[in-house]
Amino acid sequence: MTIRIPLSAPDITDAEIDAVTAVLRTSRLSLGPELEAFERAVAAYHSIPDAVAVSSGTAGLHLALLALGVGEGQEVIVPSFAFVAVANAVLQVRATPVFVDIDPVTLNLDPALVEEAITPRARAILVVHTFGVPAEMDRLQEIARRHNLVLIEDACEAIGAEYDSRKAGSFGDLAVLGFYPNKQITTGEGGCVLVRNGELADRLRSLRNQGRLSKRKDAAQEMERDPAARWFEHEEIGYNYRLSELAAALGRVQLDRVDEILAMRRAAAERYQSLLETISDLELPPIALPRRSVSWFVYVVRLTARGPGSPIDSGFRDRVQVQLARRGVATGRYFAPIHQQPAWYGRPSSVAAKVPITETIAQRTLALPFFNRITLAQQEEVVATLSLTMQECKR
Ligand SMILES: Cc1ncc(COP(=O)(O)O)c(C=O)c1O
């Protein structure tokens, strides 16, 4: 089975290669000028005072929860229709995820259901901007404020998305970006926490670097001790979640190109939209939503019917996926609900989950090949193959 059209593909130009090569010619491969410049650029792009780059989106979620003091005995409201790291990070700080259902159009947390799920143990709302569609941030902010909860945005899939002309990631107490190679921009592996508050930024920088004092705090203490000795001083239990200079250099160039990248992705989504219009039994992703500008992460269709009027099951979607792969077209099952993952099965959070919309939609979703430089010819081939395969699988 040879895949001819991949699900995703990074877009690396000579500029990225030159930037990474330039770092390799220096002796500074970690905690250097590239990291600082990348962080400044990410913060400026989001009109936020600071950004702390980390080794992955997952690391960013973990540190965001830790830095905000979320821990044992507390509940964090999360979607189940999301990448598994969202709930895993909550477990990592010994808190309890509470799975809440989604809005069937935006596929993001439904604010009314969030409010219903708040108990006296609730401490945080972790909202994901699913597939780059911004969540309903004004209502979520208002709910968080009224119930005295912290609001964390998972914008790993949504760099550049906007709600009321403000960037996703600029609403929460903290927000997390992800730069895995399937994302709109990549650092290979990497992530970033967006932060407004200087104390929190210092804490995040310390936690990502084994609990060492952040450079700013270190300088502020005007310590007379040898800087090399201080490398072995750890103020608290931390982690190695650093982002290398190579990754930061790659990220800087990708971020410079982000507008061009988002425009290419939007154009590809619009092409799919018109090519797929004629296929029945498909629901297409929302392309224009009030108050929102989508940052296209993936292009996910929903298979709506098996035959005239009959409901669909996940078996149909899975058969379509296997047949497409046999014909060289890669697709993805975004997302299998977290509470139904083998690792989560039987856990109290999963047993308590009442998320019928998530469960119904997740059986039908199919992500089509989608990347910056996908060509019209490739998209036509995907659509023709999908149409043929769906007809065959219905029989
Ligand atoms: C919504 C969401 N959160 C978190 C992550 C985790 O990011 P990473 O893979 O960089 O750890 C991802 C993607 O990978 C994601 O899509």
mmCIF file of C-alpha atoms and ligand atoms in Angstrom:
data_model
loop_
_atom_site.group_PDB
_atom_site.id
_atom_site.type_symbol
_atom_site.label_atom_id
_atom_site.label_comp_id
_atom_site.label_asym_id
_atom_site.label_seq_id
_atom_site.Cartn_x
_atom_site.Cartn_y
_atom_site.Cartn_z
ATOM 1 C CA MET A 1 0.000 0.000 0.000
ATOM 2 C CA THR A 2 1.864 3.083 -1.222
ATOM 3 C CA ILE A 3 0.566 6.439 -0.084
ATOM 4 C CA ARG A 4 0.702 8.927 -2.960
ATOM 5 C CA ILE A 5 -1.104 11.787 -1.258
ATOM 6 C CA PRO A 6 -0.114 12.219 2.400
ATOM 7 C CA LEU A 7 -2.399 13.496 5.131
ATOM 8 C CA SER A 8 -0.051 16.343 6.024
ATOM 9 C CA ALA A 9 3.355 17.654 4.994
ATOM 10 C CA PRO A 10 5.626 20.307 6.481
ATOM 11 C CA ASP A 11 6.608 23.194 4.212
ATOM 12 C CA ILE A 12 10.328 23.873 4.605
ATOM 13 C CA THR A 13 12.009 26.361 2.260
ATOM 14 C CA ASP A 14 15.659 27.318 1.801
ATOM 15 C CA ALA A 15 15.121 30.102 4.360
ATOM 16 C CA GLU A 16 14.418 27.561 7.116
ATOM 17 C CA ILE A 17 17.363 25.397 6.045
ATOM 18 C CA ASP A 18 19.692 28.431 6.045
ATOM 19 C CA ALA A 19 18.494 29.531 9.496
ATOM 20 C CA VAL A 20 19.039 26.099 11.062
ATOM 21 C CA THR A 21 22.396 25.696 9.332
ATOM 22 C CA ALA A 22 23.527 29.069 10.666
ATOM 23 C CA VAL A 23 22.825 27.879 14.220
ATOM 24 C CA LEU A 24 24.814 24.709 13.597
ATOM 25 C CA ARG A 25 27.823 26.896 12.736
ATOM 26 C CA THR A 26 27.716 28.458 16.194
ATOM 27 C CA SER A 27 28.504 26.781 19.494
ATOM 28 C CA ARG A 28 25.197 27.817 21.035
ATOM 29 C CA LEU A 29 22.686 25.019 20.537
ATOM 30 C CA SER A 30 20.433 25.607 23.545
ATOM 31 C CA LEU A 31 19.144 28.589 25.584
ATOM 32 C CA GLY A 32 20.569 31.195 23.243
ATOM 33 C CA PRO A 33 19.547 34.157 21.089
ATOM 34 C CA GLU A 34 17.308 32.180 18.729
ATOM 35 C CA LEU A 35 15.071 31.066 21.587
ATOM 36 C CA GLU A 36 14.747 34.597 22.906
ATOM 37 C CA ALA A 37 14.040 36.023 19.459
ATOM 38 C CA PHE A 38 11.480 33.294 18.703
ATOM 39 C CA GLU A 39 9.697 33.938 21.984
ATOM 40 C CA ARG A 40 9.576 37.687 21.319
ATOM 41 C CA ALA A 41 8.194 37.082 17.831
ATOM 42 C CA VAL A 42 5.485 34.667 19.045
ATOM 43 C CA ALA A 43 4.445 37.102 21.783
ATOM 44 C CA ALA A 44 4.321 40.038 19.347
ATOM 45 C CA TYR A 45 2.274 38.038 16.827
ATOM 46 C CA HIS A 46 -0.342 37.440 19.531
ATOM 47 C CA SER A 47 -0.106 40.975 21.015
ATOM 48 C CA ILE A 48 0.761 39.351 24.348
ATOM 49 C CA PRO A 49 3.621 40.529 26.612
ATOM 50 C CA ASP A 50 5.549 37.254 26.751
ATOM 51 C CA ALA A 51 5.861 33.722 25.393
ATOM 52 C CA VAL A 52 7.793 30.773 26.836
ATOM 53 C CA ALA A 53 8.825 28.214 24.228
ATOM 54 C CA VAL A 54 8.836 24.562 25.267
ATOM 55 C CA SER A 55 9.634 21.170 23.784
ATOM 56 C CA SER A 56 6.053 20.249 22.775
ATOM 57 C CA GLY A 57 2.434 21.300 23.041
ATOM 58 C CA THR A 58 1.965 18.579 25.643
ATOM 59 C CA ALA A 59 4.797 20.023 27.741
ATOM 60 C CA GLY A 60 3.138 23.428 27.398
ATOM 61 C CA LEU A 61 -0.181 22.100 28.717
ATOM 62 C CA HIS A 62 1.568 20.424 31.632
ATOM 63 C CA LEU A 63 3.466 23.593 32.576
ATOM 64 C CA ALA A 64 0.409 25.829 32.141
ATOM 65 C CA LEU A 65 -1.568 23.713 34.627
ATOM 66 C CA LEU A 66 1.369 23.538 37.051
ATOM 67 C CA ALA A 67 2.140 27.257 36.875
ATOM 68 C CA LEU A 68 -1.493 28.120 37.590
ATOM 69 C CA GLY A 69 -1.440 25.824 40.616
ATOM 70 C CA VAL A 70 -3.977 23.299 39.336
ATOM 71 C CA GLY A 71 -3.569 20.073 41.286
ATOM 72 C CA GLU A 72 -4.935 17.246 43.345
ATOM 73 C CA GLY A 73 -8.606 17.347 44.303
ATOM 74 C CA GLN A 74 -9.429 19.899 41.610
ATOM 75 C CA GLU A 75 -11.407 19.463 38.406
ATOM 76 C CA VAL A 76 -10.545 20.750 34.969
ATOM 77 C CA ILE A 77 -13.237 20.985 32.307
ATOM 78 C CA VAL A 78 -12.002 19.624 28.978
ATOM 79 C CA PRO A 79 -13.487 18.361 25.735
ATOM 80 C CA SER A 80 -13.359 14.633 25.000
ATOM 81 C CA PHE A 81 -13.382 15.434 21.278
ATOM 82 C CA ALA A 82 -9.700 16.397 21.358
ATOM 83 C CA PHE A 83 -6.161 15.103 21.213
ATOM 84 C CA VAL A 84 -5.449 12.799 24.148
ATOM 85 C CA ALA A 85 -2.691 15.039 25.561
ATOM 86 C CA VAL A 86 -5.369 17.511 26.676
ATOM 87 C CA ALA A 87 -6.716 15.154 29.333
ATOM 88 C CA ASN A 88 -3.372 13.453 30.004
ATOM 89 C CA ALA A 89 -1.891 16.796 31.077
ATOM 90 C CA VAL A 90 -4.663 17.168 33.661
ATOM 91 C CA LEU A 91 -3.826 13.726 35.080
ATOM 92 C CA GLN A 92 -0.148 14.657 35.082
ATOM 93 C CA VAL A 93 -0.842 17.353 37.714
ATOM 94 C CA ARG A 94 -3.095 14.875 39.621
ATOM 95 C CA ALA A 95 -6.258 16.830 38.880
ATOM 96 C CA THR A 96 -9.418 15.286 37.424
ATOM 97 C CA PRO A 97 -10.640 15.958 33.897
ATOM 98 C CA VAL A 98 -14.368 16.528 33.510
ATOM 99 C CA PHE A 99 -15.375 15.764 29.938
ATOM 100 C CA VAL A 100 -17.915 18.182 28.495
ATOM 101 C CA ASP A 101 -19.700 17.951 25.161
ATOM 102 C CA ILE A 102 -19.175 20.125 22.119
ATOM 103 C CA ASP A 103 -21.106 22.417 19.844
ATOM 104 C CA PRO A 104 -21.938 20.350 16.730
ATOM 105 C CA VAL A 105 -20.938 23.144 14.332
ATOM 106 C CA THR A 106 -17.683 24.479 15.772
ATOM 107 C CA LEU A 107 -16.746 21.179 17.508
ATOM 108 C CA ASN A 108 -15.613 23.262 20.498
ATOM 109 C CA LEU A 109 -16.759 23.138 24.127
ATOM 110 C CA ASP A 110 -20.395 24.204 24.408
ATOM 111 C CA PRO A 111 -20.406 27.064 26.967
ATOM 112 C CA ALA A 112 -23.885 26.166 28.313
ATOM 113 C CA LEU A 113 -22.716 22.606 29.035
ATOM 114 C CA VAL A 114 -19.481 23.911 30.562
ATOM 115 C CA GLU A 115 -21.518 25.937 33.021
ATOM 116 C CA GLU A 116 -23.671 22.904 33.919
ATOM 117 C CA ALA A 117 -20.541 20.842 34.628
ATOM 118 C CA ILE A 118 -19.049 23.260 37.174
ATOM 119 C CA THR A 119 -18.890 21.801 40.697
ATOM 120 C CA PRO A 120 -17.327 23.258 43.882
ATOM 121 C CA ARG A 121 -14.120 21.364 42.953
ATOM 122 C CA ALA A 122 -13.850 23.007 39.537
ATOM 123 C CA ARG A 123 -10.639 25.003 39.150
ATOM 124 C CA ALA A 124 -10.047 25.468 35.425
ATOM 125 C CA ILE A 125 -11.524 25.376 31.950
ATOM 126 C CA LEU A 126 -9.139 24.034 29.316
ATOM 127 C CA VAL A 127 -10.667 25.007 26.013
ATOM 128 C CA VAL A 128 -9.361 23.695 22.688
ATOM 129 C CA HIS A 129 -9.765 25.661 19.449
ATOM 130 C CA THR A 130 -10.546 22.494 17.547
ATOM 131 C CA PHE A 131 -9.152 22.206 14.020
ATOM 132 C CA GLY A 132 -8.311 25.934 14.128
ATOM 133 C CA VAL A 133 -11.904 27.117 14.673
ATOM 134 C CA PRO A 134 -11.950 29.563 17.597
ATOM 135 C CA ALA A 135 -14.116 28.618 20.573
ATOM 136 C CA GLU A 136 -16.786 30.955 21.924
ATOM 137 C CA MET A 137 -14.330 32.961 23.977
ATOM 138 C CA ASP A 138 -16.526 35.781 25.257
ATOM 139 C CA ARG A 139 -18.942 33.385 26.951
ATOM 140 C CA LEU A 140 -16.179 31.143 28.273
ATOM 141 C CA GLN A 141 -14.307 34.137 29.697
ATOM 142 C CA GLU A 142 -17.479 35.360 31.353
ATOM 143 C CA ILE A 143 -18.225 31.906 32.843
ATOM 144 C CA ALA A 144 -14.649 31.543 34.103
ATOM 145 C CA ARG A 145 -14.783 34.988 35.711
ATOM 146 C CA ARG A 146 -18.172 34.409 37.367
ATOM 147 C CA HIS A 147 -17.106 31.042 38.819
ATOM 148 C CA ASN A 148 -13.583 32.150 39.686
ATOM 149 C CA LEU A 149 -11.952 29.581 37.389
ATOM 150 C CA VAL A 150 -8.758 29.895 35.421
ATOM 151 C CA LEU A 151 -9.092 29.713 31.656
ATOM 152 C CA ILE A 152 -6.415 27.941 29.619
ATOM 153 C CA GLU A 153 -6.569 28.001 25.846
ATOM 154 C CA ASP A 154 -5.209 25.073 23.895
ATOM 155 C CA ALA A 155 -4.401 26.817 20.630
ATOM 156 C CA CYS A 156 -2.111 24.004 19.406
ATOM 157 C CA GLU A 157 -4.286 23.664 16.291
ATOM 158 C CA ALA A 158 -5.141 27.314 15.878
ATOM 159 C CA ILE A 159 -2.209 29.683 15.401
ATOM 160 C CA GLY A 160 -3.523 32.772 13.625
ATOM 161 C CA ALA A 161 -7.215 32.014 14.157
ATOM 162 C CA GLU A 162 -9.245 35.017 15.320
ATOM 163 C CA TYR A 163 -12.303 35.619 17.451
ATOM 164 C CA ASP A 164 -13.669 39.168 17.344
ATOM 165 C CA SER A 165 -10.465 40.112 15.490
ATOM 166 C CA ARG A 166 -8.296 38.930 18.401
ATOM 167 C CA LYS A 167 -5.903 36.049 18.009
ATOM 168 C CA ALA A 168 -6.773 32.697 19.544
ATOM 169 C CA GLY A 169 -4.387 32.347 22.452
ATOM 170 C CA SER A 170 -4.785 35.931 23.625
ATOM 171 C CA PHE A 171 -7.891 35.400 25.775
ATOM 172 C CA GLY A 172 -6.985 32.914 28.509
ATOM 173 C CA ASP A 173 -4.920 33.229 31.680
ATOM 174 C CA LEU A 174 -2.427 31.157 29.720
ATOM 175 C CA ALA A 175 -2.519 29.674 26.228
ATOM 176 C CA VAL A 176 -0.566 26.885 24.584
ATOM 177 C CA LEU A 177 0.637 26.560 20.991
ATOM 178 C CA GLY A 178 1.969 23.417 19.310
ATOM 179 C CA PHE A 179 4.520 23.081 16.526
ATOM 180 C CA TYR A 180 4.476 19.379 15.627
ATOM 181 C CA PRO A 181 5.169 18.863 11.879
ATOM 182 C CA ASN A 182 1.483 18.504 10.979
ATOM 183 C CA LYS A 183 0.707 21.943 12.413
ATOM 184 C CA GLN A 184 0.362 25.195 10.449
ATOM 185 C CA ILE A 185 3.923 26.110 11.456
ATOM 186 C CA THR A 186 6.475 23.687 12.828
ATOM 187 C CA THR A 187 9.667 23.533 14.858
ATOM 188 C CA GLY A 188 9.951 19.757 14.345
ATOM 189 C CA GLU A 189 8.836 19.200 17.914
ATOM 190 C CA GLY A 190 7.876 22.171 20.034
ATOM 191 C CA GLY A 191 5.311 24.348 21.681
ATOM 192 C CA CYS A 192 4.912 27.655 23.452
ATOM 193 C CA VAL A 193 2.990 29.090 26.406
ATOM 194 C CA LEU A 194 1.592 32.605 25.934
ATOM 195 C CA VAL A 195 1.696 34.605 29.144
ATOM 196 C CA ARG A 196 0.810 38.129 30.274
ATOM 197 C CA ASN A 197 2.119 38.082 33.794
ATOM 198 C CA GLY A 198 5.870 38.453 34.517
ATOM 199 C CA GLU A 199 5.820 36.256 37.629
ATOM 200 C CA LEU A 200 4.071 33.451 35.746
ATOM 201 C CA ALA A 201 6.555 33.787 32.883
ATOM 202 C CA ASP A 202 9.475 33.404 35.321
ATOM 203 C CA ARG A 203 7.806 30.352 36.847
ATOM 204 C CA LEU A 204 7.247 28.762 33.424
ATOM 205 C CA ARG A 205 10.884 29.424 32.439
ATOM 206 C CA SER A 206 12.050 27.874 35.670
ATOM 207 C CA LEU A 207 9.812 24.806 35.357
ATOM 208 C CA ARG A 208 10.921 24.135 31.775
ATOM 209 C CA ASN A 209 14.577 24.285 32.836
ATOM 210 C CA GLN A 210 14.783 21.870 35.785
ATOM 211 C CA GLY A 211 13.633 24.437 38.328
ATOM 212 C CA ARG A 212 16.573 26.792 37.758
ATOM 213 C CA LEU A 213 15.876 30.486 38.286
ATOM 214 C CA SER A 214 14.819 32.255 35.087
ATOM 215 C CA LYS A 215 17.522 34.480 33.604
ATOM 216 C CA ARG A 216 15.591 37.634 34.534
ATOM 217 C CA LYS A 217 15.069 36.590 38.131
ATOM 218 C CA ASP A 218 18.623 35.394 38.394
ATOM 219 C CA ALA A 219 19.915 38.780 37.201
ATOM 220 C CA ALA A 220 17.533 40.594 39.555
ATOM 221 C CA GLN A 221 19.052 38.819 42.541
ATOM 222 C CA GLU A 222 22.481 40.252 41.690
ATOM 223 C CA MET A 223 24.088 37.156 43.012
ATOM 224 C CA GLU A 224 27.811 37.239 43.463
ATOM 225 C CA ARG A 225 28.182 33.515 43.030
ATOM 226 C CA ASP A 226 29.713 31.998 39.938
ATOM 227 C CA PRO A 227 27.119 31.697 37.108
ATOM 228 C CA ALA A 228 28.440 28.233 36.235
ATOM 229 C CA ALA A 229 27.772 27.080 39.789
ATOM 230 C CA ARG A 230 24.234 28.393 39.608
ATOM 231 C CA TRP A 231 23.506 25.963 36.750
ATOM 232 C CA PHE A 232 23.435 23.319 39.456
ATOM 233 C CA GLU A 233 20.977 25.180 41.667
ATOM 234 C CA HIS A 234 17.357 24.106 41.445
ATOM 235 C CA GLU A 235 14.741 26.184 43.218
ATOM 236 C CA GLU A 236 11.950 23.691 42.675
ATOM 237 C CA ILE A 237 11.175 20.393 40.990
ATOM 238 C CA GLY A 238 11.241 21.124 37.286
ATOM 239 C CA TYR A 239 11.471 19.404 33.926
ATOM 240 C CA ASN A 240 13.561 19.445 30.819
ATOM 241 C CA TYR A 241 11.044 21.003 28.469
ATOM 242 C CA ARG A 242 13.518 23.289 26.707
ATOM 243 C CA LEU A 243 13.303 24.071 22.982
ATOM 244 C CA SER A 244 16.671 23.884 21.193
ATOM 245 C CA GLU A 245 18.227 26.766 19.267
ATOM 246 C CA LEU A 246 17.834 24.717 16.069
ATOM 247 C CA ALA A 247 14.105 24.366 16.643
ATOM 248 C CA ALA A 248 13.723 28.023 17.604
ATOM 249 C CA ALA A 249 15.544 29.138 14.436
ATOM 250 C CA LEU A 250 13.230 26.969 12.351
ATOM 251 C CA GLY A 251 10.229 28.381 14.181
ATOM 252 C CA ARG A 252 11.303 31.987 13.597
ATOM 253 C CA VAL A 253 11.334 31.548 9.844
ATOM 254 C CA GLN A 254 8.078 29.616 9.871
ATOM 255 C CA LEU A 255 6.454 32.351 11.944
ATOM 256 C CA ASP A 256 7.750 34.999 9.513
ATOM 257 C CA ARG A 257 5.870 33.072 6.828
ATOM 258 C CA VAL A 258 2.716 32.418 8.843
ATOM 259 C CA ASP A 259 0.429 34.793 6.935
ATOM 260 C CA GLU A 260 1.504 33.320 3.606
ATOM 261 C CA ILE A 261 1.056 29.801 5.032
ATOM 262 C CA LEU A 262 -2.422 30.507 6.394
ATOM 263 C CA ALA A 263 -3.449 32.001 3.051
ATOM 264 C CA MET A 264 -2.282 28.860 1.200
ATOM 265 C CA ARG A 265 -4.231 26.683 3.608
ATOM 266 C CA ARG A 266 -7.348 28.807 3.297
ATOM 267 C CA ALA A 267 -7.141 28.568 -0.489
ATOM 268 C CA ALA A 268 -6.788 24.768 -0.269
ATOM 269 C CA ALA A 269 -9.829 24.583 2.045
ATOM 270 C CA GLU A 270 -11.865 26.712 -0.345
ATOM 271 C CA ARG A 271 -10.887 24.465 -3.265
ATOM 272 C CA TYR A 272 -12.034 21.386 -1.326
ATOM 273 C CA GLN A 273 -15.249 23.151 -0.459
ATOM 274 C CA SER A 274 -16.179 23.680 -4.103
ATOM 275 C CA LEU A 275 -14.931 20.274 -5.279
ATOM 276 C CA LEU A 276 -16.874 18.430 -2.575
ATOM 277 C CA GLU A 277 -20.132 20.343 -2.913
ATOM 278 C CA THR A 278 -21.445 17.865 -5.429
ATOM 279 C CA ILE A 279 -20.825 14.751 -3.308
ATOM 280 C CA SER A 280 -23.910 13.772 -1.367
ATOM 281 C CA ASP A 281 -23.694 12.174 2.081
ATOM 282 C CA LEU A 282 -20.943 14.522 3.182
ATOM 283 C CA GLU A 283 -21.052 17.393 5.613
ATOM 284 C CA LEU A 284 -18.309 19.930 4.995
ATOM 285 C CA PRO A 285 -16.484 21.915 7.689
ATOM 286 C CA PRO A 286 -17.732 25.455 8.345
ATOM 287 C CA ILE A 287 -15.739 27.872 6.235
ATOM 288 C CA ALA A 288 -17.276 31.164 7.400
ATOM 289 C CA LEU A 289 -18.542 31.567 10.937
ATOM 290 C CA PRO A 290 -19.756 34.743 12.633
ATOM 291 C CA ARG A 291 -17.061 36.624 14.614
ATOM 292 C CA ARG A 292 -14.433 34.043 13.687
ATOM 293 C CA SER A 293 -11.585 33.645 11.267
ATOM 294 C CA VAL A 294 -10.494 30.016 10.930
ATOM 295 C CA SER A 295 -6.830 28.986 10.825
ATOM 296 C CA TRP A 296 -6.979 25.828 8.729
ATOM 297 C CA PHE A 297 -5.203 23.016 10.587
ATOM 298 C CA VAL A 298 -6.926 20.012 9.019
ATOM 299 C CA TYR A 299 -9.792 19.577 6.581
ATOM 300 C CA VAL A 300 -12.311 17.257 8.215
ATOM 301 C CA VAL A 301 -15.512 16.105 6.520
ATOM 302 C CA ARG A 302 -18.314 14.171 8.173
ATOM 303 C CA LEU A 303 -19.829 11.201 6.412
ATOM 304 C CA THR A 304 -23.522 11.736 6.968
ATOM 305 C CA ALA A 305 -25.424 8.773 5.547
ATOM 306 C CA ARG A 306 -24.834 5.264 4.389
ATOM 307 C CA GLY A 307 -27.714 5.110 1.988
ATOM 308 C CA PRO A 308 -30.760 7.313 1.597
ATOM 309 C CA GLY A 309 -31.961 8.120 5.101
ATOM 310 C CA SER A 310 -30.016 5.440 6.933
ATOM 311 C CA PRO A 311 -27.689 6.343 9.815
ATOM 312 C CA ILE A 312 -23.962 5.832 9.554
ATOM 313 C CA ASP A 313 -21.714 3.838 11.858
ATOM 314 C CA SER A 314 -17.978 4.088 12.450
ATOM 315 C CA GLY A 315 -17.557 0.817 10.529
ATOM 316 C CA PHE A 316 -18.517 2.646 7.352
ATOM 317 C CA ARG A 317 -16.028 5.470 7.951
ATOM 318 C CA ASP A 318 -13.307 2.974 8.789
ATOM 319 C CA ARG A 319 -13.951 0.925 5.640
ATOM 320 C CA VAL A 320 -13.819 4.088 3.540
ATOM 321 C CA GLN A 321 -10.510 5.006 5.173
ATOM 322 C CA VAL A 322 -8.937 1.594 4.499
ATOM 323 C CA GLN A 323 -10.050 1.634 0.858
ATOM 324 C CA LEU A 324 -8.735 5.156 0.374
ATOM 325 C CA ALA A 325 -5.356 4.111 1.761
ATOM 326 C CA ARG A 326 -5.318 1.163 -0.666
ATOM 327 C CA ARG A 327 -5.779 3.695 -3.434
ATOM 328 C CA GLY A 328 -2.890 5.813 -2.138
ATOM 329 C CA VAL A 329 -4.862 8.512 -0.302
ATOM 330 C CA ALA A 330 -4.033 8.982 3.393
ATOM 331 C CA THR A 331 -6.788 10.167 5.741
ATOM 332 C CA GLY A 332 -7.119 10.620 9.497
ATOM 333 C CA ARG A 333 -9.719 9.846 12.164
ATOM 334 C CA TYR A 334 -9.774 13.179 13.945
ATOM 335 C CA PHE A 335 -10.685 12.589 16.825
ATOM 336 C CA ALA A 336 -11.435 9.360 18.599
ATOM 337 C CA PRO A 337 -13.000 10.638 21.853
ATOM 338 C CA ILE A 338 -10.529 10.658 24.730
ATOM 339 C CA HIS A 339 -12.908 8.911 27.154
ATOM 340 C CA GLN A 340 -13.128 5.994 24.708
ATOM 341 C CA GLN A 341 -9.364 5.590 24.296
ATOM 342 C CA PRO A 342 -8.025 2.289 25.657
ATOM 343 C CA ALA A 343 -5.813 4.233 28.091
ATOM 344 C CA TRP A 344 -8.846 6.091 29.426
ATOM 345 C CA TYR A 345 -11.375 3.332 29.358
ATOM 346 C CA GLY A 346 -12.952 2.648 32.773
ATOM 347 C CA ARG A 347 -11.427 5.686 34.500
ATOM 348 C CA PRO A 348 -13.921 7.655 36.634
ATOM 349 C CA SER A 349 -13.769 10.650 34.261
ATOM 350 C CA SER A 350 -14.609 8.396 31.322
ATOM 351 C CA VAL A 351 -17.410 6.564 33.107
ATOM 352 C CA ALA A 352 -18.968 9.904 34.107
ATOM 353 C CA ALA A 353 -18.670 11.392 30.609
ATOM 354 C CA LYS A 354 -22.018 12.364 29.087
ATOM 355 C CA VAL A 355 -21.005 13.503 25.647
ATOM 356 C CA PRO A 356 -23.462 12.158 23.052
ATOM 357 C CA ILE A 357 -22.624 14.769 20.405
ATOM 358 C CA THR A 358 -18.930 13.899 20.670
ATOM 359 C CA GLU A 359 -19.688 10.188 20.379
ATOM 360 C CA THR A 360 -21.939 10.591 17.339
ATOM 361 C CA ILE A 361 -19.726 13.023 15.451
ATOM 362 C CA ALA A 362 -16.480 11.187 16.154
ATOM 363 C CA GLN A 363 -17.755 8.097 14.304
ATOM 364 C CA ARG A 364 -18.178 10.084 11.129
ATOM 365 C CA THR A 365 -15.170 12.357 10.863
ATOM 366 C CA LEU A 366 -12.559 11.893 8.200
ATOM 367 C CA ALA A 367 -9.619 14.239 7.709
ATOM 368 C CA LEU A 368 -8.591 14.524 4.055
ATOM 369 C CA PRO A 369 -5.043 15.185 2.817
ATOM 370 C CA PHE A 370 -4.330 18.804 3.650
ATOM 371 C CA PHE A 371 -1.074 20.773 3.537
ATOM 372 C CA ASN A 372 0.222 24.109 2.284
ATOM 373 C CA ARG A 373 1.267 22.974 -1.178
ATOM 374 C CA ILE A 374 -1.447 20.467 -1.977
ATOM 375 C CA THR A 375 -2.271 20.994 -5.654
ATOM 376 C CA LEU A 376 -5.635 21.277 -7.338
ATOM 377 C CA ALA A 377 -4.824 18.031 -9.219
ATOM 378 C CA GLN A 378 -4.156 16.229 -5.929
ATOM 379 C CA GLN A 379 -7.358 17.565 -4.428
ATOM 380 C CA GLU A 380 -9.329 16.508 -7.517
ATOM 381 C CA GLU A 381 -7.854 13.049 -7.152
ATOM 382 C CA VAL A 382 -8.772 12.904 -3.449
ATOM 383 C CA VAL A 383 -12.338 13.941 -4.199
ATOM 384 C CA ALA A 384 -12.792 11.522 -7.104
ATOM 385 C CA THR A 385 -11.334 8.657 -5.063
ATOM 386 C CA LEU A 386 -13.466 9.520 -2.049
ATOM 387 C CA SER A 387 -16.615 9.650 -4.157
ATOM 388 C CA LEU A 388 -15.909 6.287 -5.773
ATOM 389 C CA THR A 389 -14.918 4.677 -2.470
ATOM 390 C CA MET A 390 -18.025 5.897 -0.668
ATOM 391 C CA GLN A 391 -20.232 4.464 -3.423
ATOM 392 C CA GLU A 392 -18.454 1.116 -3.153
ATOM 393 C CA CYS A 393 -18.581 0.972 0.643
ATOM 394 C CA LYS A 394 -22.322 1.719 0.659
ATOM 395 C CA ARG A 395 -23.072 -1.413 -1.302
HETATM 396 C C1 LIG B 1 -5.352 20.205 20.649
HETATM 397 C C2 LIG B 1 -3.968 19.696 20.856
HETATM 398 N N1 LIG B 1 -3.423 19.783 22.089
HETATM 399 C C3 LIG B 1 -2.188 19.337 22.341
HETATM 400 C C4 LIG B 1 -1.420 18.769 21.345
HETATM 401 C C5 LIG B 1 -0.090 18.233 21.719
HETATM 402 O O1 LIG B 1 0.943 18.822 21.061
HETATM 403 P P1 LIG B 1 2.351 18.029 20.889
HETATM 404 O O2 LIG B 1 2.105 16.931 19.919
HETATM 405 O O3 LIG B 1 3.259 19.094 20.371
HETATM 406 O O4 LIG B 1 2.747 17.544 22.226
HETATM 407 C C6 LIG B 1 -1.949 18.660 20.049
HETATM 408 C C7 LIG B 1 -1.260 18.117 18.894
HETATM 409 O O5 LIG B 1 -0.423 17.414 18.696
HETATM 410 C C8 LIG B 1 -3.262 19.101 19.809
HETATM 411 O O6 LIG B 1 -3.814 18.978 18.601
#
